[in-house]
Coordinates of C-alpha atoms in Angstrom, one line a residue:
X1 CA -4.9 17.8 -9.0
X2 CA -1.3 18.3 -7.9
X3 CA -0.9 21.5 -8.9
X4 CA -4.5 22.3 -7.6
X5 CA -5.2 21.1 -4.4
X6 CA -2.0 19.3 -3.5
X7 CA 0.9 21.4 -3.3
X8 CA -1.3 24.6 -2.0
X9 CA -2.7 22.7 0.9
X10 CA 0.6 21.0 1.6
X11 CA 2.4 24.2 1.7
X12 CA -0.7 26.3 3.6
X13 CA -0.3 23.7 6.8
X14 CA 3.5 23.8 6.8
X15 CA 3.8 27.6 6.6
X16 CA 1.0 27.7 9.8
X17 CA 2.6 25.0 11.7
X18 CA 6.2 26.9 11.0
X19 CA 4.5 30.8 11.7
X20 CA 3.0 29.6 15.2
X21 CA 5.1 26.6 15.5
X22 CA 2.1 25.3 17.7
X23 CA 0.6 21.3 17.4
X24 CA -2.3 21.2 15.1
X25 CA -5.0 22.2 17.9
X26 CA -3.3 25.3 19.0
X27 CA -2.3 26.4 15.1
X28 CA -6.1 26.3 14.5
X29 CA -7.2 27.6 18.4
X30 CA -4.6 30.8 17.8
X31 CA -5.4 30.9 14.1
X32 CA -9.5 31.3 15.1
X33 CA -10.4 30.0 18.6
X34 CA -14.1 29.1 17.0
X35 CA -11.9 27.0 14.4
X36 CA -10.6 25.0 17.1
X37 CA -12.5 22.1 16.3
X38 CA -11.2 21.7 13.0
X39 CA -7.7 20.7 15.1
X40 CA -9.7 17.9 16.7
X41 CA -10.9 16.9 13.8
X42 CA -7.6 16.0 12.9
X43 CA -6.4 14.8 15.0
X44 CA -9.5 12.3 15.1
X45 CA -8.9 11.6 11.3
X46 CA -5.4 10.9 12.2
X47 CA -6.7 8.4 15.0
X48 CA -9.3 6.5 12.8
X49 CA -7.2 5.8 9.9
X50 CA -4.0 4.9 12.5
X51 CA -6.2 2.3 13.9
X52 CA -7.3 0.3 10.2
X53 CA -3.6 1.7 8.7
X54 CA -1.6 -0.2 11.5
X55 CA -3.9 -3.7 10.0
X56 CA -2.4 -3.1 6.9
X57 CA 0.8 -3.6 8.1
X58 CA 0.4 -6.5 10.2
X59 CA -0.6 -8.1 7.3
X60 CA 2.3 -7.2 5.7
X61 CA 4.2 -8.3 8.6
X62 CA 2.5 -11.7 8.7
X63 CA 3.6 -12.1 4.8
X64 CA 7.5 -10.9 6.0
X65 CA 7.5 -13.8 8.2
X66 CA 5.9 -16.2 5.8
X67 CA 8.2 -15.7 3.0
X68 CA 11.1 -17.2 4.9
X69 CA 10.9 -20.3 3.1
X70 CA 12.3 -22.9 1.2
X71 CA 9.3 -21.5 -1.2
X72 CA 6.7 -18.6 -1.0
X73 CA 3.5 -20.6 0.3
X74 CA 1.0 -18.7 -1.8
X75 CA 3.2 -20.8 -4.5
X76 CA 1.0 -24.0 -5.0
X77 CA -2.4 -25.3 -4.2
X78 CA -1.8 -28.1 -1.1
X79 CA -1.7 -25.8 1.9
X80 CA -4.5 -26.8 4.8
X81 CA -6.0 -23.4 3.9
X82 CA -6.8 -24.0 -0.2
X83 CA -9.8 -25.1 -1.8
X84 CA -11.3 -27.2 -5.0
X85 CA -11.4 -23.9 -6.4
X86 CA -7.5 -23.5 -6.1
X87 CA -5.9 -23.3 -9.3
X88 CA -2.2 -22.5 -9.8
X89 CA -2.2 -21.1 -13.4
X90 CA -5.9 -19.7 -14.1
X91 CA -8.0 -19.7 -16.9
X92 CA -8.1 -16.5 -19.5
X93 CA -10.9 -14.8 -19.4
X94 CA -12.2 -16.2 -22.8
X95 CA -11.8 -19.8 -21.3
X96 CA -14.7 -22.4 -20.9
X97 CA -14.2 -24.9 -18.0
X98 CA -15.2 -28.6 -18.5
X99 CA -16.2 -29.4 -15.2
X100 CA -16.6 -33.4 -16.0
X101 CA -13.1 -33.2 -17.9
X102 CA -11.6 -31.9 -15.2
X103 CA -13.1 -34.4 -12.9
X104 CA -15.5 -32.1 -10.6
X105 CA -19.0 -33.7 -9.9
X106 CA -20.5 -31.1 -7.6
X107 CA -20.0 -27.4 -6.5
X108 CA -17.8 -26.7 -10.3
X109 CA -17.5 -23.0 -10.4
X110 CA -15.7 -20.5 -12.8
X111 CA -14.4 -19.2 -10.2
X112 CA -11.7 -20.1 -10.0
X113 CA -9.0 -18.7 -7.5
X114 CA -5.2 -18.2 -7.5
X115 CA -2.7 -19.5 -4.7
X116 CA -1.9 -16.3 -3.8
X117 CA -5.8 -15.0 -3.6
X118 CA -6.6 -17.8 -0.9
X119 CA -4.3 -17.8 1.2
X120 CA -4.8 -13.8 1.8
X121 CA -8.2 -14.9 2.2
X122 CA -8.5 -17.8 4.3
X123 CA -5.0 -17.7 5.6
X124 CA -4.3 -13.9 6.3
X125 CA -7.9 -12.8 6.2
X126 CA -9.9 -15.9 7.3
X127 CA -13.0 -14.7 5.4
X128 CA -16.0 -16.4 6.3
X129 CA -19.5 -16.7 4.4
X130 CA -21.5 -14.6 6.3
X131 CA -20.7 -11.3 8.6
X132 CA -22.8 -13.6 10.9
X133 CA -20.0 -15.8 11.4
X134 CA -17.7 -14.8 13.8
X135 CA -15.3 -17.0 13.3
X136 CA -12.3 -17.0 16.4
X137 CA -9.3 -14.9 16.6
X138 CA -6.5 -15.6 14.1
X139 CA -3.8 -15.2 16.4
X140 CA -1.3 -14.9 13.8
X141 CA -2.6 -11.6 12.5
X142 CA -2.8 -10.6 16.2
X143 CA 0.3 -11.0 17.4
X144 CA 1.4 -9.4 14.2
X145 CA -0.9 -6.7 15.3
X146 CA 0.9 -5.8 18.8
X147 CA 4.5 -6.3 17.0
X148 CA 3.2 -3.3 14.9
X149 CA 2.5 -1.7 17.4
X150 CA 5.6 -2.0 19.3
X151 CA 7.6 -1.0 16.0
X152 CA 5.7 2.4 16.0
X153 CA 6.1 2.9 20.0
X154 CA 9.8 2.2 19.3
X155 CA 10.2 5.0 16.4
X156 CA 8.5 7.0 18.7
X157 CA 9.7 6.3 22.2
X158 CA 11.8 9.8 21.9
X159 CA 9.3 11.6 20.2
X160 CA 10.6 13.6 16.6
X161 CA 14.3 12.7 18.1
X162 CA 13.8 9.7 17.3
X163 CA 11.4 8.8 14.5
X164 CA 14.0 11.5 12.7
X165 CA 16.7 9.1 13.3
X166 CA 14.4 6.4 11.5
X167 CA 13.0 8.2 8.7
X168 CA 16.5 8.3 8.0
X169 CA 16.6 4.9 6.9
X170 CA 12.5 4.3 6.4
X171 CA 12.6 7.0 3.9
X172 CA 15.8 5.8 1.7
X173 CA 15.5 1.9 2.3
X174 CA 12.3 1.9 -0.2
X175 CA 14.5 3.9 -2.5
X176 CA 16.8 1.5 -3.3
X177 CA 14.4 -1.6 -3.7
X178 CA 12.5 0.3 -6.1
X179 CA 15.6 0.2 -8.1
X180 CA 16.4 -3.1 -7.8
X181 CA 12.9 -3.9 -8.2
X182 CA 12.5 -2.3 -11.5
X183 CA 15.4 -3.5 -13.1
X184 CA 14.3 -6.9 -12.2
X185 CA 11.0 -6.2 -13.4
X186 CA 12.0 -4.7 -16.6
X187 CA 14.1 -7.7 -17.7
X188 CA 11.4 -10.3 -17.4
X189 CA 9.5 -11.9 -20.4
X190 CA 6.2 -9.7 -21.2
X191 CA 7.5 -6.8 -19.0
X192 CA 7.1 -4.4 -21.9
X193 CA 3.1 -5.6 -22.3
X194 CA 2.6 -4.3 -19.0
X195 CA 4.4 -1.4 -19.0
X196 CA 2.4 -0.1 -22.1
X197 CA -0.6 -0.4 -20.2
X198 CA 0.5 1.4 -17.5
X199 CA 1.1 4.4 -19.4
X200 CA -1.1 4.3 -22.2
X201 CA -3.8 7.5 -21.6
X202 CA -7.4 6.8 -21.7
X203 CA -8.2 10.6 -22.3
X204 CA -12.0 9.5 -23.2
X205 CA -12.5 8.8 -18.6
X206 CA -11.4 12.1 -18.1
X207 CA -15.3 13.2 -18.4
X208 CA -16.3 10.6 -15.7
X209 CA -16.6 12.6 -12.0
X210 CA -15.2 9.2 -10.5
X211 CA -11.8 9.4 -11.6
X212 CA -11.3 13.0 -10.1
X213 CA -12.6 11.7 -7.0
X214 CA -10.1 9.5 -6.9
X215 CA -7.5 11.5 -8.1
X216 CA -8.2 13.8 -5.3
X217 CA -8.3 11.0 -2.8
X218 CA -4.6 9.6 -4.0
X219 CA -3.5 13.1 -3.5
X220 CA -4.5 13.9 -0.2
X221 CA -3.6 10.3 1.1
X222 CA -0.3 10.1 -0.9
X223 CA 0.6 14.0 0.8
X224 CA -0.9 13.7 4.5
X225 CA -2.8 16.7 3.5
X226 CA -5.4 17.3 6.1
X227 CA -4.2 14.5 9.3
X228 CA -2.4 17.2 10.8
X229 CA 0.6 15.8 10.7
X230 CA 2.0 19.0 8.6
X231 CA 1.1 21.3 10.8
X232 CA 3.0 19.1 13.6
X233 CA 6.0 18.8 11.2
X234 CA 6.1 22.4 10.5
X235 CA 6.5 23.8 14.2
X236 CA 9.9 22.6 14.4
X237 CA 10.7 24.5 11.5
X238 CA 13.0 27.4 12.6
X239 CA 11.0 30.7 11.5
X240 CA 12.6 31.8 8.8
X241 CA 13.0 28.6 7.0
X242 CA 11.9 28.7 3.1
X243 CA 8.7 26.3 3.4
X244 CA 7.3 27.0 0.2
X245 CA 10.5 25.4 -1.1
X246 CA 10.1 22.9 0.9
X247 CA 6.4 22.0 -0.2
X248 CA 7.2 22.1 -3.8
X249 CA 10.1 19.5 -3.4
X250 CA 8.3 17.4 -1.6
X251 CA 5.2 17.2 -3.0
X252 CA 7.1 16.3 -6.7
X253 CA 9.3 14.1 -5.5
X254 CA 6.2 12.4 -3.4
X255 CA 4.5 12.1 -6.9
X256 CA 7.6 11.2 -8.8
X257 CA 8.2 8.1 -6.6
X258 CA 4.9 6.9 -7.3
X259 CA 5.0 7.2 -11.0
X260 CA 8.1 5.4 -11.1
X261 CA 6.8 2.8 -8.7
X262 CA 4.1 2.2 -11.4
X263 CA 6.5 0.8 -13.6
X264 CA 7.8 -1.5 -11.1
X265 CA 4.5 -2.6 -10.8
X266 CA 3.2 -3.3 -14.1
X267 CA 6.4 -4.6 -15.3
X268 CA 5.6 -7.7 -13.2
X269 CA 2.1 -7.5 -14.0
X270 CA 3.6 -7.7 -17.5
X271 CA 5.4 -10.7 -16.8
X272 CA 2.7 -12.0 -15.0
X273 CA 0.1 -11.8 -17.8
X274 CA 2.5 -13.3 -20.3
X275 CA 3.1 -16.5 -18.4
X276 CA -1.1 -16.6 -18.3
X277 CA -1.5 -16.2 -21.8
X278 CA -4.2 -13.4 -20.6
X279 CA -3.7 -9.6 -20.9
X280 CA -2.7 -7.3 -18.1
X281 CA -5.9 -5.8 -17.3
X282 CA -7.2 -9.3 -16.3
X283 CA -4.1 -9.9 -13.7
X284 CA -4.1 -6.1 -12.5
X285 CA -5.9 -5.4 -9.5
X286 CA -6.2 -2.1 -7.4
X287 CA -6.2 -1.2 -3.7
X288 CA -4.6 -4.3 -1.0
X289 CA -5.3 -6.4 -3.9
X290 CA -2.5 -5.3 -5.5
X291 CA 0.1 -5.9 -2.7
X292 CA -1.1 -8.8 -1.2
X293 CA -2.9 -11.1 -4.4
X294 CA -1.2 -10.1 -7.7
X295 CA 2.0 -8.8 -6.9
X296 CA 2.5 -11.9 -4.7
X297 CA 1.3 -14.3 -7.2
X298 CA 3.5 -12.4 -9.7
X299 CA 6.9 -13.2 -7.3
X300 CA 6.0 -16.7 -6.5
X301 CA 6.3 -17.0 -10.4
X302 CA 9.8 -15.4 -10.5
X303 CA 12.9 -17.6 -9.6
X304 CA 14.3 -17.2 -6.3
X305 CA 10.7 -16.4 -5.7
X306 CA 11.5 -16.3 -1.4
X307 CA 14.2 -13.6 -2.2
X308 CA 12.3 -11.2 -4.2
X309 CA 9.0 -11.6 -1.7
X310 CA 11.4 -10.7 1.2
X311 CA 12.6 -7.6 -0.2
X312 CA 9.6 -6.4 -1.4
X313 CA 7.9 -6.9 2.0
X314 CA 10.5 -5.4 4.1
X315 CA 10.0 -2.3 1.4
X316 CA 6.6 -2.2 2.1
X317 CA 7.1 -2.7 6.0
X318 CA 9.3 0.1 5.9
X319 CA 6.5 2.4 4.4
X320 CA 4.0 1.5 6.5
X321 CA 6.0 2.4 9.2
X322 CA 7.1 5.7 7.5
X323 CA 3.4 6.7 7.5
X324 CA 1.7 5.4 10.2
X325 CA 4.8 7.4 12.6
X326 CA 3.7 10.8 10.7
X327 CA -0.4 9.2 11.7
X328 CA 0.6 8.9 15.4
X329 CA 3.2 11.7 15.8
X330 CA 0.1 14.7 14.8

């Protein structure tokens, strides 16, 4: 998919940003004045997914400021914001609960949820039981909200002067906790477990239409491939400068970094898993999930749990910031 759609379309937006060095509504308006809408349209992708993208890292803001403490608070089960259902090391998925043993009367469930899932979902979240239900404004998320915003209007104040000057840091920060992060990950008990999993091939869903969808989907997201951004990125190009080098770095070093981070990943989930008595594929989760259930519940696990959930959020701050200046700069 890559080699197909990425890198082509990566390079074709450069290379017409660079030629006309024109924004992404005059490439397209000098490129074909009747394909001028397909510039708008960009620019409206850009806008929509700016909007829910910037959420994201609120929330990952909100978990920055929370993990300065004594200990992570998605640790144990007596915050204000847990339930009966809270359990801080969960059944396997073979288990059988004994409600009366374990002294529940009325409303036992299965169920049964991790610290780490209920406080994303009634402390970050505040998930209520019906889309009827309003609820009021969590304030906390808010103001984490505006901060985000702020942050972005800051790497931007001096337009591409500026967010150059911070890519500069947002673009080699994540770098080096990824190191730190696998080592860390690769030296704790069951890391191996998980790491197997992640790259043990299951040739036989190749033949299912869903996981090329998908595929597609990573690569377009993971690349900026049709936001406009490119285009933007590529005007400031001097003419004559060798884009189709360019593309081809890029897009493998893009796709490198996240098969490494992969590792990092599922050699906690590894960890995680072994200190469950479960199997990975029970703990690993996909999508926000992943960053803000089972990689959380994985550190809170891991000594100097308040360390390791700093880092790792300030990575993640760092590239949300990263993409959501390319979002609002096209």
């Amino acid at each position: 998919m890559l080699a197909v759609n990425g890198i082509p379309l990566f390079y074709m937006e450069l290379a017409v940003g660079q030629y006309l060095s024109l924004g992404t509504v005059g490439a397209w308006t000098a490129l074909c004045p009747m394909s001028r809408g397909i510039g708008f349209a960009m620019i409206m992708i850009s806008f929509l997914v700016g909007i829910y993208y910037n959420i994201i890292i609120a929330w990952v803001v909100l978990f920055l400021f929370q993990s300065f403490r004594a200990d992570v608070p998605w640790k144990t089960c007596d915050n204000q914001w847990n339930t009966r259902f809270c359990k801080t090391k969960r059944f396997g998925a073979n288990s059988t609960i004994n409600c009366t043993a374990l002294g529940i009367s009325d409303g036992c469930s299965p169920d049964w949820k991790s610290p780490s899932e209920e406080f994303f979902n009634n402390k970050i979240l505040r998930i209520s039981d019906s889309i009827t239900e309003l609820g009021s404004v969590g304030w906390e998320v808010a103001l984490c909200l505006l901060l985000s915003w702020i942050m972005v209007y800051l790497c931007l104040v001096k337009g591409v002067k500026s967010s150059g000057k911070v890519v500069y840091f947002t673009a080699i920060f994540p770098y080096v906790v990824l190191v730190i992060l696998f080592f860390r990950g690769v030296t704790l008990d069951g890391a191996g477990d998980g790491v197997l999993f992640y790259v043990n091939p299951s040739f036989e869903k190749l033949g299912n239409p869903e996981v090329w969808v998908r595929a597609a989907t990573q690569i377009f997201y993971s690349l900026g491939v049709g936001f406009g951004s490119l285009i933007t990125f590529g005007s400031y190009n001097s003419f004559h400068n060798n884009c189709e080098r360019d593309a081809i770095i890029v897009c493998l070093i893009n796709c490198g970094t996240s098969f490494f981070a992969g590792f990092v990943i599922f050699s906690v989930m590894g960890f995680m898993a072994f200190n469950l008595g479960t199997t990975v594929d029970n703990v690993a989760d996909s999508g926000p999930g992943l960053a803000f259930v089972a990689y959380p519940e994985a550190i809170s696990q891991m000594p100097v749990s308040t360390f390791w959930a700093i880092l790792f959020f300030f990575m993640l701050l760092t590239l949300g910031l990263d993409s959501q200046v390319n979002l609002v700069i096209s």
